[in-house]
Amino acid sequence: MVFKKISLQNFRNYTKAEFEFSPSTTIIVGPNAIGKSNLLDAIYLLSTGKSNRTDKDIQLVQFGKEVCRIGGKVSEVLRVSKVSDAPEEETDLEVVFAQSPTGFFQKKYMVNGVSKRRADFQGKMSVVEFSPLDIDIVAGQPGSRRKFLDEVLEQIDIEYRNAHVSYTKAIRQRNALLEQVQKSGIRNEKLFIYWNELVIKNGQIVTAKREEFIEYINNRKKEIFDFTLIYDNSIISEERLLQYKDAEVGAGVTLVGPHRDEVIIKAVSKISKSLEEVKYFGSRGQQRLVSLELKLSQIAIIDEKMENQPLLLLDDVFSELDSSNIDHVLDLMNIYQTIATTTHKEFIGKDSLGQMQMIDLTEQK
Ligand code: ATP
Ligand code: MG
């Protein structure tokens, strides 16, 4: 699969723009605040249907505008051939966000002009994004680690996507119900039966698949830094819901289930010779290496499970890494189609730069 081009309309700081990409490496260069990360986020959105930077889609629509469009073209070479005019199959992807004057917000996902649910839109192209924010997967709150698991599993497994969407919706409804009980003091058990069944069924799928992926990461030979994941999962079952029945009403939210999972990351300390939690004891550099290694696992599993290789999005990673890790990333760039941003092209090194396509955003303005 090759990601060929993108067109943007009223997306963040882009009023109207179009970019074409090299099948190997494209470097997006430009000063701070010119729109480098926004451009990568638009590509991420075409892959996953979601922004990697915000949960609030409305923030993606340019200030003062009502409709925002992101369109992309991916191509598939149908026959393995060295001839450059080998037949290609092209797919058009489009995401539209629209805000009506009454405040109603609408999202639309389209493949070749046909409307899709987000879960069916996703999966046409896989991306793996590397950004300085990745360190949050290791050093941040449990939600950052759950987000990583979701991002990977949603990309490779439609059953996970469906279960996760249903679970999240059902938890929201169940929480609204708990809030009502909290306010009114009246609990209608019948209303809970339906939502309980849904959260248990879908929650258990989510847990099982997260467990499997964590095992995959633990069994994978690490390339740059060794660590172990411990899945501290919040089991959801009829018994557990019963156990937390009163506490839930007090809290007004569902207290058990994969939305409360934690993943603990441990590595061997040279001093204690035992496993210690990287979040608390690891150096900033070690935390960065773990996050880089997690991304390598993401690439590996997409490579294994999906027909297409992932597209790599590298947001400003060169300024953060030391030279041996830059080399590691440059090796990846030789294997996968890559779109990378940087404020200074010097970070990349003259030798590699020659073969790369350059988009200078300052010239576009
Ligand atoms: P840096 O090198 O600092 O990371 P960048 O080139 O990655 O910069 P972006 O994060 O892409 O910059 O942001 C570019 C600009 O987009 C910012 O100035 C920001 O204020 C603007 N912006 C963000 N959201 C919107 C929006 N909804 N409407 C208009 N402009 C927006
Ligand atoms: Mg940026």
XYZ file of C-alpha atoms and ligand atoms in Angstrom:
397
model
C 0.000 0.000 0.000
C 1.178 3.503 -0.782
C -0.323 6.668 0.650
C -0.282 8.983 -2.344
C -1.909 12.260 -1.468
C -4.016 14.234 0.919
C -6.327 17.189 0.506
C -7.429 19.371 3.380
C -10.229 21.857 3.693
C -10.755 23.904 6.861
C -8.713 21.401 8.843
C -6.986 23.185 11.757
C -4.727 25.866 10.242
C -5.194 24.603 6.638
C -7.949 26.441 4.754
C -7.242 24.594 1.519
C -4.186 22.487 0.792
C -3.018 19.439 -1.104
C 0.131 17.367 -0.691
C 1.586 14.433 -2.599
C 3.919 11.919 -0.999
C 6.813 9.792 -2.090
C 6.303 6.014 -1.917
C 9.499 5.917 0.158
C 10.259 8.947 2.357
C 8.825 12.451 2.518
C 10.203 15.074 4.876
C 7.891 17.896 5.959
C 10.007 20.821 7.031
C 8.978 24.144 8.541
C 9.222 26.327 11.632
C 7.135 25.977 14.801
C 3.360 26.377 14.514
C 3.272 26.149 10.708
C 1.148 22.971 10.669
C 3.556 19.998 10.576
C 1.867 18.040 13.365
C -1.570 18.978 12.030
C -0.687 17.469 8.658
C 0.433 14.202 10.258
C -2.704 14.168 12.393
C -4.855 14.474 9.276
C -3.107 11.383 7.836
C -3.578 9.558 11.152
C -7.253 10.466 11.000
C -7.637 8.933 7.546
C -6.242 5.710 8.936
C -8.063 5.457 12.260
C -11.016 7.818 11.940
C -9.765 9.595 15.067
C -7.304 12.351 15.851
C -4.204 11.321 17.754
C -4.089 14.673 19.501
C -7.595 15.380 20.704
C -10.772 13.526 21.691
C -12.823 16.545 20.701
C -13.375 16.418 16.950
C -14.752 19.926 16.955
C -11.232 21.221 17.652
C -10.207 19.908 14.243
C -12.529 22.261 12.372
C -10.847 25.568 11.576
C -11.884 28.386 13.885
C -15.023 30.068 12.531
C -15.754 27.373 9.905
C -18.622 24.876 9.773
C -17.355 22.038 7.622
C -13.968 20.381 7.527
C -12.881 17.753 5.000
C -9.894 15.461 4.839
C -9.488 13.418 1.685
C -6.780 10.897 0.857
C -5.754 8.487 -1.844
C -4.052 5.155 -1.269
C -2.927 2.836 -3.988
C -2.299 -0.823 -4.179
C -0.007 -2.364 -6.744
C -2.069 -5.290 -7.972
C 0.706 -7.360 -9.461
C 4.192 -7.682 -8.070
C 6.172 -6.175 -10.882
C 9.233 -4.061 -11.367
C 7.568 -2.318 -14.282
C 6.519 1.120 -13.168
C 3.213 0.992 -15.040
C 1.990 -2.084 -13.154
C -1.763 -1.786 -12.648
C -2.778 -0.017 -9.507
C -5.994 -0.042 -7.584
C -6.747 3.269 -5.937
C -8.928 3.879 -2.906
C -10.321 7.259 -1.922
C -10.790 7.921 1.758
C -12.691 10.880 3.117
C -13.648 12.196 6.530
C -16.063 15.097 6.929
C -16.854 16.925 10.146
C -19.724 19.368 10.058
C -21.005 21.710 12.698
C -24.517 23.074 12.154
C -25.458 26.530 13.473
C -27.703 24.772 16.019
C -24.605 23.139 17.492
C -25.277 19.641 16.103
C -21.992 17.944 15.165
C -21.915 15.405 12.371
C -19.163 13.016 11.277
C -19.000 11.128 8.027
C -16.543 8.467 6.908
C -16.379 7.489 3.257
C -14.523 4.904 1.187
C -14.721 5.557 -2.570
C -17.678 7.855 -1.916
C -19.639 5.247 0.058
C -20.556 6.065 3.648
C -19.191 3.723 6.329
C -19.289 3.278 10.091
C -15.978 4.287 11.665
C -15.210 0.641 12.516
C -15.565 -0.293 8.829
C -13.752 2.800 7.544
C -10.716 1.935 9.612
C -8.241 -0.617 8.350
C -7.865 0.586 4.759
C -4.397 1.861 5.633
C -2.348 1.270 8.768
C -0.197 3.922 10.353
C 2.263 3.943 13.203
C 3.015 7.376 14.578
C 6.170 8.217 16.517
C 6.057 11.475 18.433
C 7.663 13.055 21.479
C 4.307 12.477 23.238
C 4.894 8.703 23.088
C 6.797 8.904 26.348
C 3.393 9.335 28.015
C 2.651 5.684 27.255
C 5.351 4.866 29.802
C 5.421 7.872 32.108
C 1.810 9.040 31.912
C -1.500 8.020 33.443
C -3.015 4.508 32.964
C -5.282 5.986 30.278
C -2.252 6.567 28.028
C -1.352 2.884 28.195
C -4.951 1.837 27.503
C -4.985 4.241 24.548
C -1.894 2.527 23.135
C -3.476 -0.937 23.451
C -6.689 0.322 21.843
C -4.865 2.032 19.018
C -2.965 -1.106 18.040
C -5.799 -3.578 18.528
C -8.348 -1.399 16.746
C -6.010 -1.290 13.766
C -5.497 -5.014 13.440
C -8.743 -6.548 14.638
C -12.281 -5.621 13.580
C -13.745 -7.779 16.334
C -11.846 -5.673 18.865
C -13.049 -2.462 17.205
C -16.671 -3.570 17.371
C -16.400 -4.844 20.950
C -14.612 -1.707 22.099
C -17.140 0.652 20.490
C -20.079 -1.314 21.973
C -18.394 -1.496 25.373
C -17.673 2.237 25.507
C -21.237 3.123 24.496
C -22.743 0.664 26.971
C -20.573 1.960 29.830
C -21.725 5.498 29.042
C -25.395 4.438 29.171
C -24.866 2.396 32.312
C -23.140 5.325 34.014
C -26.059 7.593 33.122
C -28.346 5.036 34.735
C -26.178 4.897 37.867
C -26.273 8.664 38.080
C -30.077 8.562 37.986
C -30.137 5.969 40.774
C -27.776 8.139 42.780
C -30.096 11.141 42.416
C -33.446 9.414 42.820
C -32.518 6.631 45.212
C -34.651 4.259 43.126
C -33.053 1.342 41.307
C -34.950 -0.511 38.619
C -33.021 -3.746 38.289
C -34.622 -4.593 34.936
C -33.018 -1.565 33.292
C -29.598 -2.790 34.352
C -29.965 -6.303 32.937
C -29.556 -5.183 29.312
C -26.526 -2.939 29.899
C -24.882 -5.413 32.266
C -25.044 -8.110 29.602
C -23.555 -5.784 27.004
C -20.683 -4.542 29.157
C -19.840 -8.057 30.322
C -19.906 -9.611 26.856
C -17.908 -6.857 25.121
C -15.683 -6.115 28.116
C -14.541 -9.728 28.214
C -13.620 -9.632 24.515
C -11.597 -6.451 25.097
C -9.797 -7.990 28.093
C -8.960 -11.236 26.299
C -7.531 -9.460 23.270
C -5.537 -6.997 25.368
C -4.107 -9.928 27.292
C -3.087 -11.651 24.075
C -1.352 -8.515 22.746
C 0.500 -7.959 26.017
C 1.719 -11.541 25.847
C 2.820 -10.926 22.256
C 4.898 -7.922 23.364
C 6.401 -9.858 26.276
C 7.407 -12.760 24.035
C 8.889 -10.546 21.352
C 12.647 -10.218 21.337
C 13.362 -6.594 22.173
C 15.635 -4.689 19.804
C 16.812 -1.771 21.918
C 15.631 -2.093 25.510
C 14.290 -5.015 27.495
C 11.190 -4.734 29.653
C 8.182 -6.733 30.813
C 4.519 -5.769 30.831
C 2.243 -6.831 33.641
C -1.444 -6.689 32.820
C -3.273 -5.501 35.931
C -6.734 -5.972 34.488
C -10.046 -5.019 36.007
C -12.175 -8.097 35.429
C -15.784 -7.578 34.437
C -18.311 -10.281 35.326
C -21.725 -10.637 36.933
C -20.114 -11.438 40.289
C -17.841 -8.402 40.172
C -20.708 -6.069 39.212
C -22.685 -7.485 42.132
C -19.746 -7.025 44.463
C -19.462 -3.330 43.553
C -23.216 -2.688 43.329
C -23.497 -0.245 46.233
C -20.137 1.424 45.721
C -21.088 2.128 42.091
C -24.190 4.020 43.093
C -22.105 6.090 45.495
C -19.601 6.860 42.742
C -22.193 7.223 39.976
C -19.935 5.317 37.555
C -19.090 1.709 36.671
C -16.150 0.721 38.852
C -14.981 -2.485 37.168
C -14.064 -3.362 33.614
C -11.338 -2.770 31.018
C -11.862 1.003 31.138
C -10.053 0.721 34.476
C -7.248 -1.595 33.324
C -3.651 -0.759 34.115
C -0.488 -2.021 32.457
C 2.637 -1.950 34.587
C 5.962 -1.711 32.779
C 8.985 -3.154 34.558
C 12.654 -3.426 33.678
C 15.618 -4.911 35.496
C 17.497 -2.357 37.566
C 21.294 -2.628 37.504
C 21.422 -1.819 41.209
C 18.658 -3.953 42.690
C 19.022 -6.675 39.992
C 15.266 -7.061 40.162
C 12.328 -5.766 38.136
C 11.394 -2.188 38.934
C 8.632 -0.005 37.563
C 9.981 2.100 34.677
C 7.378 4.797 35.281
C 8.882 5.580 38.692
C 12.490 4.389 38.468
C 13.405 4.638 34.813
C 15.405 7.577 33.504
C 13.794 9.784 30.886
C 15.999 8.090 28.272
C 14.949 4.609 29.411
C 11.303 5.629 29.298
C 11.831 6.888 25.776
C 13.469 3.605 24.741
C 10.563 1.611 26.138
C 8.090 3.763 24.218
C 10.169 3.344 21.053
C 10.270 -0.418 21.628
C 6.475 -0.489 22.075
C 6.144 1.222 18.711
C 8.403 -1.430 17.175
C 6.009 -4.061 18.552
C 3.156 -2.144 16.956
C 4.914 -2.217 13.573
C 5.705 -5.923 13.983
C 2.146 -6.979 14.769
C 0.679 -4.879 11.939
C 3.230 -6.462 9.605
C 2.116 -9.904 10.774
C -1.629 -9.454 10.863
C -2.381 -7.029 8.044
C -2.031 -7.439 4.315
C -0.419 -4.027 4.001
C 2.690 -2.686 5.621
C 2.137 0.291 7.916
C 2.899 3.871 6.935
C 5.238 5.493 9.452
C 4.525 9.006 10.676
C 7.458 10.549 12.506
C 6.612 13.809 14.251
C 9.700 15.700 15.265
C 11.472 12.627 16.613
C 14.948 13.496 15.387
C 15.432 16.300 17.884
C 14.725 13.910 20.773
C 16.829 10.874 19.944
C 20.531 10.248 20.255
C 22.486 9.193 17.175
C 22.230 5.404 17.659
C 18.467 5.646 17.946
C 18.259 7.981 14.970
C 20.058 5.240 13.017
C 17.465 2.769 14.219
C 14.677 5.004 12.950
C 16.507 5.589 9.650
C 16.658 1.798 9.184
C 12.885 1.654 9.568
C 12.518 4.433 7.026
C 14.286 2.207 4.499
C 11.680 -0.507 4.947
C 8.413 1.404 5.248
C 6.838 4.364 3.515
C 7.553 7.254 5.870
C 6.346 10.805 6.317
C 8.495 12.695 8.807
C 8.410 16.241 10.132
C 11.273 18.355 11.337
C 12.048 21.990 12.036
C 15.643 21.539 10.838
C 16.558 19.147 8.054
C 20.097 18.977 9.467
C 18.743 16.570 12.112
C 18.431 13.895 9.447
C 21.954 13.911 8.080
C 23.151 14.708 4.560
C 23.686 11.094 3.446
C 20.086 10.067 3.948
C 18.552 13.383 2.950
C 19.543 13.110 -0.723
C 17.050 10.363 -1.551
C 14.114 11.898 0.271
C 11.304 14.054 -1.047
C 11.033 17.398 0.715
C 7.917 19.469 1.373
C 8.807 22.885 2.747
C 5.694 24.312 4.395
C 7.110 27.841 4.425
C 6.980 27.818 0.632
C 3.332 26.756 0.646
C 2.156 29.777 2.601
P 5.802 22.680 16.208
O 7.086 22.692 15.425
O 5.790 23.730 17.262
O 5.403 21.341 16.707
P 3.785 22.463 14.107
O 4.272 22.906 12.759
O 3.729 21.021 14.381
O 4.662 23.221 15.191
P 0.948 22.451 14.565
O 0.876 21.784 15.873
O 0.620 21.629 13.384
O 2.363 23.141 14.341
O -0.024 23.740 14.656
C -0.090 24.735 13.675
C -1.086 25.798 14.039
O -2.426 25.334 13.912
C -0.989 26.401 15.421
O -0.594 27.735 15.327
C -2.392 26.288 15.972
O -2.795 27.412 16.710
C -3.228 26.151 14.725
N -4.546 25.515 14.960
C -4.840 24.452 15.735
N -6.154 24.178 15.700
C -6.721 25.080 14.882
C -8.060 25.335 14.438
N -9.081 24.560 14.833
N -8.261 26.365 13.581
C -7.229 27.143 13.180
N -5.949 26.974 13.557
C -5.685 25.945 14.401
Mg 4.483 19.834 15.939
